[in-house]
Amino acid sequence: MPSVLDQRPAPPSAAPRPAPSRRRTRVLALPEARWALAALLLFLLALPLDLLGTPWWLWGPLYAAVYLTGGWEPGWEGLKALKDKTLDVDLLMVVAALGAAAIGQFLDGALLIVIFATSGALEAVATARTADSVRGLLDLAPATATRLLPGGGEESVPTDSLAVGDTVLVRPGERIGADGQVLRGASEVDQAGISGEPLPVAKRPGDEVFAGTVNGAGALHVRVERDPSDSVIARIVTMVQEASETKAPTQLFIEKIEQRYSIGMVAATLAAFAVPLAFGSALQPALLRAMTFMIVASPCAVVLSTMPPLLSAMANAGRHGVLTKSAVVMERLGRIDAVALDKTGTLTEGTPRVTGIRPLPGSSLGEDRLLALAAAAEHPSEHPLARAVVDAARERGLPLADAADFGSIPGEGVTATIDGHTVQVGSPARLPFAGTDPVRTVVQAWEDEGRTAVLVLHDGAPAGVLGIADRLRPDAAATVAALKKLTGRSPALLTGDNERAAAHLAAEVGITEFRAGLLPQDKVSAVKDWEAQGRKVLVVGDGVNDAPALATAHTGIAMGRAGSDLALETADAVVVRDELATIPTVVALSRRARRLVVQNLVIAGIFITGLAVWDLLATLPLPLGVAGHEGSTVIVGLNGLRLLRDAAWVNSAAEGSA
């Protein structure tokens, strides 16, 4: 892209880019996970003993332990909620499970306990992992910086002790310790984590730099312009945390009516017990009627109406390379009506490649010879542009001659002697002859297309121009069209790249709305603007700079192969194989799951209503009530499992295709 024409390579000795530490919370360190695992293991021990007809004293204590390990925490939380005059559905599940046990249905109650304990554990794990990743982001900024002293000399100080006005020395390969302005020196800085730009950006006196970005080949003197606690990287952390805390609570469809259902069920159970007693019924028949009512009216079928379709959709999506982190996420995906896409690493592959070779008039070099000379000169360099040139030559099978007298000047280019000829490769803005008509014509045309132009001089004369660009994903245009079909509006492009590169790519994939030159907070503002208009926005991105927008949006999806740790943990779903076309398919699959949920709720409602009316108006035999209750549970469960089939994915792909 034009804004990075004058970037040049860091030396091979430059320090490698460190990855943020992964301060992972172990799953079993979470109490919710430990209790859920204990309940599940105990249930798996008790189940075969119960089904095989062994004596009750073998499986009874195990079931009791299931109730205790899996039910005490939601039960306690439910009791605390009662103090706020709120009837928690988890407490209702515990009561229903105890009611089932009271009339001998130990298996039903234990299964209900295990389902809810496991669901709570998965939610706790997801929350802990996101918090770990946010804390790990702070490791992008170095712990120490080299501060220059007023009287000369230098000292190593903690970065959090830097003050506005201090001057720091950033050596080649080091991470920059604070947001600031370059006072002296020239270099190129990899700031992809902040802006999302695929190539390092040239920095000279007067340019802005950010904490946590990686310096290239030159040394820089940087004046600190912001307190470390207010750096861009610190603000990204704050934005992700605030978005996670303030994002509207996510609920499954059935949870939206849980309070009314819970209150109604409790009231009806008490009435089923008290009314017969008031009319002279004996205690035992009244209790049996009430417990039978609690069994047939318990929301097992309702819970399974929701979970099997969503879990089946999650499993099917996982087999096809899309990891959704919860059933809530799978349901939310089907509700999106607007999409915002990142550019680099999302619509594009995130790796620069040679996309054009143009020998200039008057040069005797053909395309292959021009590329071979440029690649030979660039071979000692570690710069991304250099790697792109060398890779292009190797793809064509061109032999690379040895380079002698290699030299590199940050912001200008490289010089080497190849087969006795002097070859210079670098920025057209910095090398001689850049202002001649043939060079200017080619460079301007490629810049207008969003490419980076690299000029090649052969013995001091312009020999040709190479065009380098981040290659578009093959399925990008089709994905944009499919998302437009599903949502009814064209996706928008949000990128930290420059305006021309963004405009060219948007036109290439069929996007009509784009915003360029965005920092992370700008992407968040764009998402908030759309959601203030009532839109449910899906954000798709891959970098640290995308994480705040992923956290803010109604739903966020990260590209998995090149995605940063923070983006992968913050996002609600991850495209593991980087297949962009799976995104509209998983949205369509989510909508199919939501339709099945509605079908199942209708089925469960018919069964529950019929059995409950029978029990209240007549005498419903307990075995028949249990059979009807379990039958409805099996029916809705099997109906939801239909989404496990590959045909469901194929049909969803067809539904989401343009």
XYZ file of C-alpha atoms in Angstrom:
658
model
C 0.000 0.000 0.000
C 1.287 3.531 -0.692
C 1.748 4.473 2.949
C 4.491 1.892 3.357
C 6.508 2.380 0.168
C 9.551 3.570 2.041
C 9.846 0.707 4.483
C 12.975 -1.348 4.436
C 14.226 -4.463 6.112
C 15.300 -5.172 9.627
C 18.608 -7.046 9.770
C 18.556 -10.812 10.311
C 19.956 -10.240 13.775
C 16.943 -8.231 14.882
C 15.295 -9.620 17.967
C 12.364 -11.900 17.170
C 8.916 -10.657 18.010
C 7.947 -12.101 21.383
C 4.489 -13.519 21.841
C 2.393 -12.484 24.791
C 2.539 -14.930 27.635
C -0.408 -17.281 27.999
C -1.407 -16.930 31.643
C -4.109 -19.543 31.352
C -6.455 -20.347 34.145
C -6.577 -24.109 34.432
C -10.047 -25.490 33.917
C -9.995 -27.476 37.148
C -8.877 -24.392 39.053
C -12.440 -23.139 38.671
C -14.797 -24.426 41.385
C -17.708 -24.620 38.923
C -15.700 -26.962 36.715
C -14.606 -29.165 39.621
C -18.151 -29.585 40.961
C -19.572 -30.241 37.495
C -16.907 -32.848 36.752
C -17.528 -34.570 40.074
C -21.286 -34.651 39.428
C -20.782 -36.058 35.929
C -18.396 -38.808 37.055
C -20.694 -39.832 39.901
C -23.654 -39.914 37.528
C -21.741 -42.111 35.073
C -20.935 -44.507 37.924
C -24.513 -44.651 39.180
C -26.280 -44.938 35.813
C -25.151 -48.444 34.770
C -25.718 -49.788 38.291
C -29.265 -48.390 38.249
C -30.094 -49.658 34.760
C -28.712 -53.143 35.508
C -31.057 -53.516 38.497
C -28.406 -53.782 41.193
C -29.423 -53.171 44.842
C -30.366 -49.575 45.614
C -27.638 -49.207 48.205
C -25.073 -49.445 45.384
C -26.418 -46.633 43.202
C -28.482 -44.643 45.731
C -25.533 -43.010 47.531
C -23.959 -42.185 44.172
C -27.106 -40.391 42.999
C -27.227 -38.563 46.325
C -23.650 -37.424 45.770
C -24.645 -36.170 42.289
C -27.387 -34.037 43.825
C -24.964 -32.667 46.398
C -21.954 -31.922 44.164
C -23.870 -30.572 41.185
C -26.784 -28.945 42.958
C -25.481 -27.211 46.049
C -23.987 -24.194 44.236
C -26.963 -23.330 41.955
C -29.261 -24.078 44.899
C -27.358 -21.702 47.158
C -27.289 -18.999 44.478
C -31.014 -19.481 43.980
C -31.669 -19.065 47.679
C -29.648 -15.851 47.700
C -31.674 -14.637 44.708
C -34.836 -15.179 46.718
C -33.656 -12.444 49.072
C -33.988 -10.065 46.108
C -37.451 -11.474 45.408
C -36.206 -13.234 42.291
C -37.020 -16.843 41.525
C -33.944 -18.273 39.822
C -34.561 -21.037 37.286
C -31.545 -22.912 38.652
C -33.252 -23.132 42.042
C -36.358 -24.409 40.288
C -34.265 -27.115 38.619
C -32.839 -28.190 41.967
C -36.319 -28.293 43.509
C -37.633 -30.277 40.535
C -34.730 -32.704 40.860
C -35.401 -33.155 44.586
C -39.100 -33.603 43.833
C -38.269 -36.321 41.326
C -36.118 -38.050 43.931
C -38.901 -37.755 46.514
C -41.169 -39.958 44.414
C -38.437 -42.364 43.335
C -37.334 -40.833 40.007
C -33.678 -40.550 41.009
C -32.325 -40.854 37.464
C -34.427 -37.975 36.107
C -33.408 -35.646 38.894
C -29.723 -36.531 38.660
C -29.691 -35.980 34.898
C -31.241 -32.540 35.355
C -28.577 -31.645 37.940
C -25.737 -32.751 35.633
C -27.082 -30.725 32.684
C -27.243 -27.502 34.654
C -23.926 -28.007 36.460
C -22.128 -28.621 33.148
C -23.699 -25.554 31.552
C -22.548 -23.360 34.437
C -19.023 -24.775 34.264
C -18.708 -24.052 30.534
C -19.772 -20.462 31.088
C -17.225 -20.039 33.901
C -14.409 -21.457 31.738
C -15.209 -19.111 28.851
C -15.230 -16.102 31.166
C -11.907 -17.051 32.765
C -10.190 -17.628 29.418
C -11.204 -14.194 28.156
C -9.909 -12.551 31.332
C -6.576 -14.402 30.964
C -6.145 -13.174 27.412
C -6.921 -9.565 28.315
C -4.288 -9.671 31.062
C -1.820 -11.265 28.641
C -2.228 -8.345 26.239
C -0.335 -6.158 28.697
C 2.763 -8.277 27.974
C 2.947 -6.689 24.507
C 4.462 -3.612 26.111
C 8.037 -4.163 27.371
C 8.704 -4.180 31.089
C 11.636 -1.762 30.815
C 12.766 1.084 28.570
C 16.055 2.921 28.024
C 15.604 6.510 29.198
C 18.095 9.141 28.027
C 19.410 11.429 30.763
C 19.535 15.242 30.265
C 23.276 15.461 30.855
C 24.083 12.516 28.622
C 24.048 8.835 29.352
C 21.147 6.473 29.720
C 19.373 4.307 32.289
C 17.053 1.321 32.198
C 13.761 2.061 33.934
C 10.374 0.309 34.266
C 8.054 1.493 31.511
C 5.338 2.336 34.009
C 7.676 4.930 35.564
C 8.057 6.892 32.308
C 6.596 10.385 32.342
C 5.382 12.656 29.574
C 8.404 14.516 28.194
C 10.951 11.750 28.835
C 13.104 10.666 25.895
C 13.690 6.953 25.346
C 16.121 5.131 23.082
C 14.616 2.279 21.076
C 17.263 0.021 19.581
C 16.754 -2.194 16.495
C 14.455 -5.126 17.188
C 13.163 -3.747 20.508
C 9.584 -3.079 21.451
C 8.669 0.551 21.965
C 7.924 1.268 25.622
C 5.483 4.182 25.366
C 3.317 6.151 22.966
C 5.342 9.070 21.683
C 6.890 11.073 18.856
C 10.138 10.311 17.023
C 12.790 12.982 17.695
C 15.794 11.425 15.942
C 16.536 8.463 13.724
C 14.774 6.577 10.950
C 13.410 3.071 11.001
C 10.358 0.996 10.199
C 7.962 -0.183 12.897
C 5.712 -3.241 12.872
C 2.470 -1.867 14.311
C 0.094 -4.477 12.911
C -1.239 -5.144 16.397
C -2.448 -1.551 16.677
C -3.483 -0.528 13.158
C -3.835 -3.880 11.395
C -1.568 -2.771 8.544
C 0.148 -5.810 7.014
C 3.600 -4.195 6.558
C 5.901 -2.209 8.851
C 5.503 1.571 8.687
C 8.415 3.937 8.072
C 9.096 6.302 10.985
C 11.078 9.555 10.907
C 11.302 12.617 13.146
C 7.820 13.950 13.847
C 6.046 10.600 13.341
C 3.922 8.979 16.051
C 4.789 5.563 17.507
C 2.860 3.294 19.874
C 3.811 1.251 22.914
C 4.140 -2.470 22.244
C 5.015 -2.109 18.544
C 8.294 -3.544 17.231
C 11.153 -1.387 15.950
C 12.994 -2.438 12.804
C 16.533 -1.745 11.598
C 17.199 1.783 12.828
C 17.598 3.286 16.298
C 14.959 5.812 17.362
C 14.876 8.579 19.962
C 11.254 8.874 21.087
C 9.716 11.560 23.281
C 6.998 10.157 25.537
C 3.675 11.841 24.722
C 1.278 9.798 26.875
C 1.398 8.320 30.335
C 1.904 4.517 30.071
C -1.486 3.972 31.709
C -3.065 5.915 28.819
C -1.194 4.262 25.936
C -3.093 2.831 22.991
C -2.342 -0.734 24.121
C -3.617 0.053 27.656
C -6.747 1.595 26.185
C -7.348 -1.555 24.126
C -7.279 -3.572 27.355
C -9.703 -1.132 28.982
C -12.052 -1.181 26.001
C -12.185 -4.981 25.923
C -12.824 -5.163 29.669
C -15.519 -2.490 29.571
C -17.213 -4.043 26.550
C -17.236 -7.455 28.216
C -18.723 -5.996 31.402
C -21.324 -3.743 29.803
C -22.395 -5.969 26.935
C -26.069 -6.817 27.329
C -26.537 -10.135 29.166
C -26.982 -12.979 26.724
C -29.843 -15.350 27.243
C -31.195 -18.338 25.438
C -34.663 -17.953 23.996
C -36.333 -19.993 26.733
C -34.543 -18.080 29.499
C -36.460 -14.955 28.578
C -39.632 -16.486 30.010
C -38.010 -18.418 32.857
C -39.275 -16.139 35.638
C -42.912 -16.399 34.664
C -42.649 -20.137 34.065
C -40.848 -20.683 37.362
C -43.379 -18.742 39.393
C -46.271 -20.390 37.608
C -44.917 -23.891 38.134
C -44.247 -23.356 41.837
C -47.675 -21.845 42.370
C -49.375 -24.643 40.456
C -47.483 -27.338 42.388
C -48.442 -25.804 45.724
C -52.036 -25.522 44.553
C -52.032 -29.157 43.390
C -50.990 -30.107 46.919
C -53.048 -27.639 48.987
C -56.391 -27.661 47.171
C -57.057 -31.417 47.558
C -56.074 -31.170 51.238
C -58.550 -28.326 51.677
C -61.300 -30.515 50.279
C -60.483 -33.379 52.633
C -57.993 -35.426 50.640
C -55.488 -37.535 52.521
C -51.911 -36.289 52.742
C -50.252 -39.054 50.719
C -52.511 -38.850 47.623
C -52.258 -35.039 47.650
C -48.462 -35.218 47.860
C -48.333 -37.830 45.104
C -50.517 -35.640 42.861
C -48.328 -32.606 43.517
C -45.100 -34.498 42.894
C -46.551 -36.003 39.717
C -47.488 -32.513 38.581
C -43.973 -31.255 39.326
C -42.511 -34.092 37.263
C -44.748 -33.613 34.222
C -44.502 -29.812 34.412
C -40.759 -29.692 35.061
C -38.953 -27.997 32.203
C -36.755 -30.939 31.170
C -38.390 -31.094 27.740
C -38.258 -27.322 27.507
C -34.547 -27.306 28.335
C -33.930 -30.041 25.779
C -36.029 -28.144 23.269
C -33.337 -25.509 23.261
C -30.066 -27.322 23.855
C -29.976 -30.265 21.364
C -30.570 -28.100 18.257
C -27.996 -25.547 19.376
C -25.440 -28.118 20.565
C -25.930 -30.146 17.373
C -25.388 -27.023 15.312
C -22.252 -26.281 17.356
C -20.913 -29.803 16.746
C -21.687 -29.661 13.037
C -20.038 -26.260 12.696
C -17.023 -27.548 14.627
C -16.590 -30.434 12.192
C -16.494 -27.888 9.379
C -13.968 -25.573 11.001
C -16.063 -23.084 12.997
C -15.760 -23.177 16.775
C -18.676 -21.508 18.571
C -18.015 -21.047 22.271
C -21.499 -21.637 23.678
C -25.092 -22.402 22.818
C -25.858 -18.733 23.451
C -23.395 -17.771 20.721
C -24.946 -20.215 18.277
C -28.359 -18.715 18.924
C -27.103 -15.130 18.651
C -25.457 -15.758 15.285
C -28.852 -16.306 13.722
C -30.073 -12.901 14.878
C -27.406 -10.708 13.241
C -28.605 -8.227 10.613
C -25.389 -6.292 9.868
C -21.766 -7.346 9.305
C -18.481 -5.432 9.711
C -15.355 -7.007 8.214
C -11.699 -6.296 8.908
C -9.380 -6.128 5.890
C -5.911 -7.496 6.587
C -5.972 -11.148 7.639
C -9.746 -11.364 7.213
C -10.713 -10.468 3.649
C -7.055 -10.786 2.671
C -4.493 -13.447 3.536
C -2.383 -11.039 5.606
C 0.838 -11.832 3.688
C 2.288 -9.516 1.012
C 2.868 -11.100 -2.395
C 4.228 -9.895 -5.731
C 1.198 -9.213 -7.899
C 2.837 -7.391 -10.815
C 6.193 -7.166 -12.611
C 6.699 -4.291 -15.080
C 10.008 -3.843 -16.965
C 10.424 -0.186 -17.955
C 10.974 1.115 -21.494
C 14.625 1.172 -22.407
C 15.520 -1.706 -20.103
C 16.894 -4.920 -21.605
C 15.595 -7.002 -18.702
C 12.587 -9.248 -19.080
C 10.166 -10.082 -16.253
C 12.038 -13.156 -15.030
C 15.458 -11.511 -15.120
C 14.125 -8.390 -13.375
C 12.532 -10.479 -10.629
C 15.624 -12.672 -10.249
C 17.937 -9.671 -9.788
C 15.577 -8.032 -7.291
C 15.212 -11.285 -5.346
C 18.977 -11.841 -5.247
C 19.489 -8.329 -3.846
C 16.676 -8.750 -1.312
C 17.632 -12.281 -0.240
C 19.792 -11.243 2.779
C 16.945 -9.070 4.089
C 14.243 -10.118 6.561
C 11.785 -7.404 5.569
C 8.272 -8.603 4.575
C 8.625 -6.924 1.161
C 11.926 -8.701 0.627
C 10.403 -12.066 1.540
C 7.577 -11.438 -0.920
C 10.060 -10.774 -3.754
C 12.183 -13.825 -2.914
C 9.110 -16.069 -2.632
C 7.865 -14.889 -6.035
C 11.210 -15.769 -7.644
C 11.226 -19.209 -6.048
C 7.659 -19.877 -7.184
C 8.855 -19.266 -10.761
C 11.867 -21.529 -10.215
C 14.370 -18.708 -10.840
C 17.956 -19.234 -9.633
C 19.225 -16.568 -7.229
C 22.783 -15.353 -7.675
C 24.957 -14.549 -4.668
C 24.744 -10.961 -3.455
C 27.948 -9.086 -2.637
C 28.404 -5.736 -0.906
C 24.894 -5.915 0.551
C 23.695 -2.758 2.271
C 20.397 -1.586 3.703
C 19.192 1.906 4.570
C 15.955 2.140 6.569
C 13.290 3.962 4.603
C 15.184 3.763 1.296
C 16.047 0.245 0.233
C 18.790 -2.277 -0.299
C 21.853 -2.243 -2.521
C 23.894 -5.251 -3.654
C 26.278 -6.345 -6.373
C 24.805 -9.152 -8.497
C 26.954 -10.763 -11.221
C 29.110 -7.631 -11.329
C 26.158 -5.236 -11.635
C 24.888 -2.834 -8.997
C 21.242 -3.518 -8.143
C 19.145 -1.207 -5.962
C 15.655 -2.146 -4.774
C 13.493 0.186 -2.751
C 10.992 2.973 -2.461
C 10.276 4.966 -5.627
C 9.992 8.040 -3.406
C 13.564 7.601 -2.128
C 15.541 6.258 -5.083
C 16.785 8.299 -8.083
C 14.691 8.490 -11.269
C 11.461 8.148 -9.310
C 10.196 11.342 -10.933
C 10.653 10.215 -14.542
C 7.505 9.691 -16.559
C 7.714 5.886 -17.044
C 8.342 5.280 -13.340
C 5.725 7.769 -12.208
C 3.075 6.302 -14.520
C 3.505 2.733 -13.288
C 3.842 3.695 -9.619
C 0.755 5.910 -9.699
C -1.345 3.235 -11.405
C -0.388 0.566 -8.872
C -0.828 2.888 -5.904
C -4.339 3.655 -7.128
C -5.004 -0.105 -6.997
C -3.760 -0.314 -3.409
C -0.454 -1.979 -4.276
C 2.994 -1.168 -2.891
C 5.381 -0.208 -5.696
C 9.066 -1.188 -5.487
C 11.551 0.326 -7.935
C 14.505 -1.712 -9.254
C 17.637 0.107 -10.517
C 20.219 -1.748 -12.626
C 23.623 -0.018 -12.695
C 21.916 3.207 -11.678
C 19.215 3.154 -14.357
C 15.541 2.328 -13.759
C 14.951 -1.240 -14.917
C 11.461 -2.011 -13.682
C 8.813 -1.791 -10.985
C 7.405 -4.587 -8.841
C 3.871 -4.400 -7.489
C 3.281 -5.973 -4.057
C -0.072 -6.411 -2.354
C -1.807 -8.416 0.318
C -3.666 -11.047 -1.700
C -7.446 -11.247 -1.475
C -8.873 -14.513 -0.166
C -10.386 -16.535 -3.020
C -13.789 -16.719 -1.326
C -13.942 -13.081 -0.168
C -16.312 -11.751 -2.844
C -18.649 -14.747 -2.556
C -18.729 -14.395 1.238
C -19.602 -10.707 1.020
C -22.437 -11.491 -1.412
C -23.741 -14.315 0.807
C -23.714 -12.138 3.934
C -25.563 -9.426 2.022
C -28.214 -11.976 1.039
C -28.627 -13.190 4.637
C -28.785 -9.767 6.299
C -30.375 -7.693 3.562
C -27.550 -5.133 3.556
C -23.998 -5.086 2.266
C -21.256 -5.744 4.868
C -19.088 -2.781 5.846
C -15.286 -2.695 5.802
C -13.441 -1.424 8.897
C -9.668 -1.160 8.454
C -6.587 0.595 9.781
C -5.222 0.624 6.237
C -5.133 3.764 4.081
C -8.085 5.108 2.110
C -6.927 4.077 -1.368
C -6.147 0.491 -0.403
C -9.490 0.211 1.402
C -11.446 1.698 -1.512
C -9.813 -0.626 -4.030
C -10.448 -3.751 -1.974
C -14.030 -2.724 -1.174
C -14.787 -2.295 -4.872
C -13.128 -5.623 -5.660
C -15.333 -7.627 -3.262
C -18.558 -5.658 -3.694
C -18.562 -3.621 -0.455
C -20.181 -0.195 -0.714
C -19.476 1.158 2.781
C -15.973 1.345 4.230
C -14.030 3.271 6.858
C -10.225 3.497 6.601
C -7.356 4.593 8.820
C -9.113 3.371 11.972
C -7.530 2.765 15.362
C -9.182 0.231 17.723
C -11.339 2.871 19.416
C -12.588 4.042 16.012
C -13.785 0.538 15.170
C -15.611 0.380 18.492
C -17.272 3.726 17.765
C -18.445 2.486 14.370
C -19.967 -0.651 15.895
C -21.674 1.381 18.628
C -23.102 3.771 16.030
C -24.685 0.886 14.114
C -26.016 -0.796 17.239
C -27.492 2.525 18.392
C -29.526 2.355 15.178
C -30.945 -0.976 16.338
C -28.669 -3.240 14.306
C -27.288 -6.513 15.646
C -23.746 -6.347 14.311
C -21.460 -9.280 13.541
C -17.784 -8.231 13.535
C -15.195 -10.450 11.828
C -11.504 -9.763 12.529
C -8.191 -11.301 13.501
C -5.883 -8.869 15.281
C -5.354 -7.264 18.668
C -6.731 -4.065 17.149
C -10.005 -5.889 16.349
C -10.533 -7.264 19.865
C -12.418 -4.257 21.318
C -14.841 -4.275 18.376
C -15.256 -8.063 18.686
C -16.114 -7.629 22.370
C -18.480 -4.707 21.746
C -20.439 -6.238 18.884
C -23.573 -8.327 19.226
C -21.441 -11.251 17.990
C -17.734 -11.473 17.120
C -15.943 -14.029 14.925
C -12.136 -14.319 14.760
C -10.078 -15.809 11.944
C -8.182 -18.586 13.664
C -4.988 -19.253 11.732
C -3.414 -15.803 12.064
C -5.621 -14.469 14.836
C -4.042 -12.887 17.901
C -4.556 -14.519 21.292
C -6.760 -11.650 22.421
C -8.958 -11.757 19.314
C -9.372 -15.544 19.590
C -10.381 -15.356 23.250
C -12.561 -12.257 22.949
C -14.497 -13.472 19.912
C -17.655 -15.512 20.361
C -16.649 -17.894 17.556
C -13.449 -18.809 15.704
C -13.001 -19.842 12.060
C -10.326 -22.431 12.773
C -9.310 -23.175 9.167
C -9.533 -19.584 7.936
C -12.245 -20.523 5.429
C -14.131 -17.263 5.061
C -17.059 -18.923 3.254
C -17.994 -20.826 6.426
C -19.205 -17.601 8.070
C -22.457 -17.190 6.093
C -22.989 -20.956 6.361
C -22.784 -20.945 10.168
C -25.141 -17.947 10.307
C -27.651 -19.870 8.187
C -27.132 -22.968 10.359
C -27.878 -20.904 13.458
C -31.139 -19.760 11.909
C -32.092 -23.369 11.195
C -31.328 -24.222 14.834
C -33.549 -21.377 16.034
C -36.408 -22.691 13.901
C -35.977 -26.153 15.420
C -35.986 -24.625 18.912
C -39.392 -23.087 18.196
C -40.686 -26.425 16.868
C -39.461 -28.201 19.982
C -40.999 -25.656 22.323
C -44.363 -26.193 20.651
C -44.006 -29.983 21.054
C -42.883 -29.681 24.692
C -45.676 -27.234 25.447
C -48.322 -29.594 24.066
C -47.019 -32.503 26.151
C -46.618 -30.494 29.361
C -50.025 -28.860 29.032
C -51.770 -32.135 28.266
C -50.168 -34.087 31.099
C -50.582 -31.257 33.614
C -54.291 -30.820 32.791
C -54.790 -34.582 33.063
C -53.138 -34.620 36.479
C -55.128 -31.651 37.774
C -58.550 -32.612 36.417
C -58.327 -36.368 36.772
C -55.892 -38.879 38.196
C -52.736 -39.269 36.122
C -50.946 -42.500 37.034
C -47.378 -41.699 38.013
C -45.806 -44.243 35.594
C -47.840 -42.778 32.730
C -46.871 -39.242 33.741
C -43.204 -40.206 33.827
C -43.538 -41.994 30.471
C -45.209 -38.958 28.894
C -42.618 -36.627 30.374
C -39.701 -38.781 29.228
C -41.347 -39.372 25.852
C -41.607 -35.655 25.153
C -38.004 -35.238 26.234
C -36.869 -37.961 23.818
C -38.912 -36.532 20.941
C -37.577 -33.000 21.230
C -34.058 -34.339 21.781
C -34.139 -36.443 18.610
C -35.657 -33.580 16.645
C -32.796 -31.322 17.675
C -30.175 -33.930 16.804
C -31.141 -33.664 13.146
C -28.672 -30.805 12.847
C -25.791 -33.204 13.478
C -26.102 -34.525 9.930
C -23.808 -33.260 7.185
C -26.934 -32.548 5.165
C -27.758 -29.756 7.627
C -24.437 -28.061 6.843
C -24.899 -28.541 3.088
C -28.420 -27.111 3.217
C -27.229 -24.182 5.314
C -24.434 -23.510 2.817
C -27.020 -23.442 0.040
C -29.237 -21.123 2.081
C -26.322 -18.782 2.747
C -24.904 -18.807 -0.789
C -25.455 -15.895 -3.089
